CSV table of C-alpha atoms in Angstrom, one decimal:
chain,number,residue,atom,x,y,z
A,98,UNK,CA,-16.1,-3.2,-15.9
A,99,UNK,CA,-14.9,0.7,-15.2
A,100,UNK,CA,-18.8,0.7,-15.4
A,101,UNK,CA,-19.5,-2.3,-13.0
A,102,UNK,CA,-16.6,-0.8,-10.8
A,103,UNK,CA,-18.5,2.8,-10.7
A,104,UNK,CA,-21.7,1.2,-10.1
A,105,UNK,CA,-20.0,-0.9,-7.2
A,106,UNK,CA,-18.8,2.2,-5.5
A,107,UNK,CA,-22.2,3.8,-5.7
A,108,UNK,CA,-23.4,0.8,-4.1
A,109,UNK,CA,-21.0,1.0,-1.5
A,110,UNK,CA,-22.0,4.7,-0.7
A,111,UNK,CA,-19.3,6.8,-2.3
A,112,UNK,CA,-21.3,8.4,-4.8
A,113,UNK,CA,-23.9,8.5,-7.7
A,114,UNK,CA,-23.2,7.5,-10.9
A,115,UNK,CA,-23.3,9.9,-13.8
A,116,UNK,CA,-23.6,12.8,-10.9
A,117,UNK,CA,-20.0,12.8,-8.7
A,118,UNK,CA,-19.0,9.1,-9.9
A,119,UNK,CA,-17.8,8.5,-13.8
A,120,UNK,CA,-15.7,6.3,-15.8
A,121,UNK,CA,-13.4,7.2,-18.5
A,122,UNK,CA,-13.6,10.5,-18.1
A,123,UNK,CA,-13.2,13.3,-15.6
A,124,UNK,CA,-15.6,15.9,-15.9
A,125,UNK,CA,-14.7,19.7,-15.3
A,126,UNK,CA,-17.7,19.7,-12.9
A,127,UNK,CA,-18.7,18.9,-10.1
A,128,UNK,CA,-15.3,19.9,-7.6
A,129,UNK,CA,-16.0,16.8,-5.5
A,130,UNK,CA,-16.3,13.7,-7.8
A,131,UNK,CA,-14.8,9.8,-8.6
A,132,UNK,CA,-13.4,9.0,-11.9
A,133,UNK,CA,-12.5,4.9,-12.6
A,134,UNK,CA,-9.8,5.0,-15.2
A,135,UNK,CA,-8.4,1.7,-17.1
A,136,UNK,CA,-4.5,1.6,-16.2
A,137,UNK,CA,-3.6,-1.4,-18.6
A,138,UNK,CA,-5.9,-4.5,-19.1
A,139,UNK,CA,-3.3,-7.1,-18.4
A,140,UNK,CA,-2.2,-9.9,-20.5
A,141,UNK,CA,-5.2,-11.9,-21.7
A,142,UNK,CA,-4.7,-15.9,-20.8
A,143,UNK,CA,-2.3,-15.3,-17.9
A,144,UNK,CA,-3.3,-14.9,-14.4
A,145,UNK,CA,-2.5,-11.0,-14.4
A,146,UNK,CA,-5.2,-8.6,-13.5
A,147,UNK,CA,-6.1,-5.5,-15.0
A,148,UNK,CA,-5.1,-2.6,-12.9
A,149,UNK,CA,-7.7,-0.1,-12.3
A,150,UNK,CA,-7.0,3.5,-11.1
A,151,UNK,CA,-10.1,5.6,-9.0
A,152,UNK,CA,-9.0,9.1,-9.5
A,153,UNK,CA,-10.7,11.7,-7.1
A,154,UNK,CA,-10.7,15.3,-6.7
A,155,UNK,CA,-12.2,17.2,-3.7
A,156,UNK,CA,-12.9,20.3,-2.7
A,157,UNK,CA,-9.8,20.4,-0.5
A,158,UNK,CA,-6.9,18.4,-0.6
A,159,UNK,CA,-7.7,16.5,2.7
A,160,UNK,CA,-11.1,15.9,1.2
A,161,UNK,CA,-9.7,14.1,-1.8
A,162,UNK,CA,-7.3,12.2,0.4
A,163,UNK,CA,-9.8,11.0,2.3
A,164,UNK,CA,-12.0,10.1,-0.4
A,165,UNK,CA,-9.2,7.8,-1.9
A,166,UNK,CA,-9.1,6.2,1.4
A,167,UNK,CA,-12.6,5.7,1.4
A,168,UNK,CA,-12.5,3.9,-2.1
A,169,UNK,CA,-9.7,1.6,-0.9
A,170,UNK,CA,-11.4,0.7,2.3
A,171,UNK,CA,-14.9,-0.3,0.3
A,172,UNK,CA,-12.9,-2.3,-2.3
A,173,UNK,CA,-9.5,-4.1,-1.0
A,174,UNK,CA,-10.4,-7.6,-1.0
A,175,UNK,CA,-13.2,-7.8,-2.4
A,176,UNK,CA,-14.3,-11.0,-3.7
A,177,UNK,CA,-17.6,-11.7,-5.3
A,178,UNK,CA,-19.9,-10.4,-7.6
A,179,UNK,CA,-19.9,-6.5,-8.3
A,180,UNK,CA,-23.3,-4.6,-7.4
A,181,UNK,CA,-26.1,-4.4,-10.2
A,182,UNK,CA,-25.6,-8.3,-11.5
A,183,UNK,CA,-22.2,-7.3,-12.2
A,184,UNK,CA,-18.9,-9.7,-13.1
A,185,UNK,CA,-17.4,-12.5,-10.5
A,186,UNK,CA,-14.2,-10.2,-9.7
A,187,UNK,CA,-11.9,-10.4,-7.4
A,188,UNK,CA,-10.2,-6.9,-6.1
A,189,UNK,CA,-6.5,-5.8,-4.6
A,190,UNK,CA,-5.8,-2.2,-3.5
A,191,UNK,CA,-2.1,-1.9,-4.3
A,192,UNK,CA,-1.9,2.1,-3.4
A,193,UNK,CA,-4.3,4.4,-2.2
A,194,UNK,CA,-4.1,8.1,-1.1
A,195,UNK,CA,-1.6,8.6,-4.0
A,196,UNK,CA,-1.2,12.3,-4.6
A,197,UNK,CA,-1.6,13.4,-8.5
A,198,UNK,CA,-1.1,17.2,-7.8
A,199,UNK,CA,-3.7,19.8,-9.3
A,200,UNK,CA,-6.1,20.0,-12.4
A,201,UNK,CA,-6.3,22.6,-14.3
A,202,UNK,CA,-8.7,25.0,-11.6
A,203,UNK,CA,-6.3,24.0,-9.2
A,204,UNK,CA,-8.2,20.9,-7.2
A,205,UNK,CA,-6.0,18.6,-5.7
A,206,UNK,CA,-6.8,15.2,-7.0
A,207,UNK,CA,-6.0,11.7,-5.5
A,208,UNK,CA,-6.3,8.0,-6.5
A,209,UNK,CA,-6.3,4.3,-5.5
A,210,UNK,CA,-4.7,2.1,-7.8
A,211,UNK,CA,-6.4,-1.4,-7.9
A,212,UNK,CA,-5.9,-5.0,-9.7
A,213,UNK,CA,-8.8,-6.6,-11.1
A,214,UNK,CA,-9.1,-10.1,-11.7
A,215,UNK,CA,-12.4,-11.1,-12.8
A,216,UNK,CA,-14.6,-13.8,-14.9
A,217,UNK,CA,-17.5,-12.2,-17.3
């Protein structure tokens, strides 16, 4: 699901997979990038969604904050098939523009938190 969300973000025009959109890991470079992480997988068999965090960093704190807001706008309320023949999903943004502090290279990071309900 992380890869599918990453590919959907690319489809929405927020970057290119494996260049500035990644899943499961935040690379050292480039300075401005997005990374899709699993916060938790929810409870199997219950109507609870999985929680996903999309972390980004930018060249400036303002750029990183703006990107978090763009991610939230692209995903909130999305109901349908994710791009690239992806799973049927319903996405709900639970928070956006969440400041996470600086990474080891002093680049500010921000996040959007999303709850994902899907039928694979």
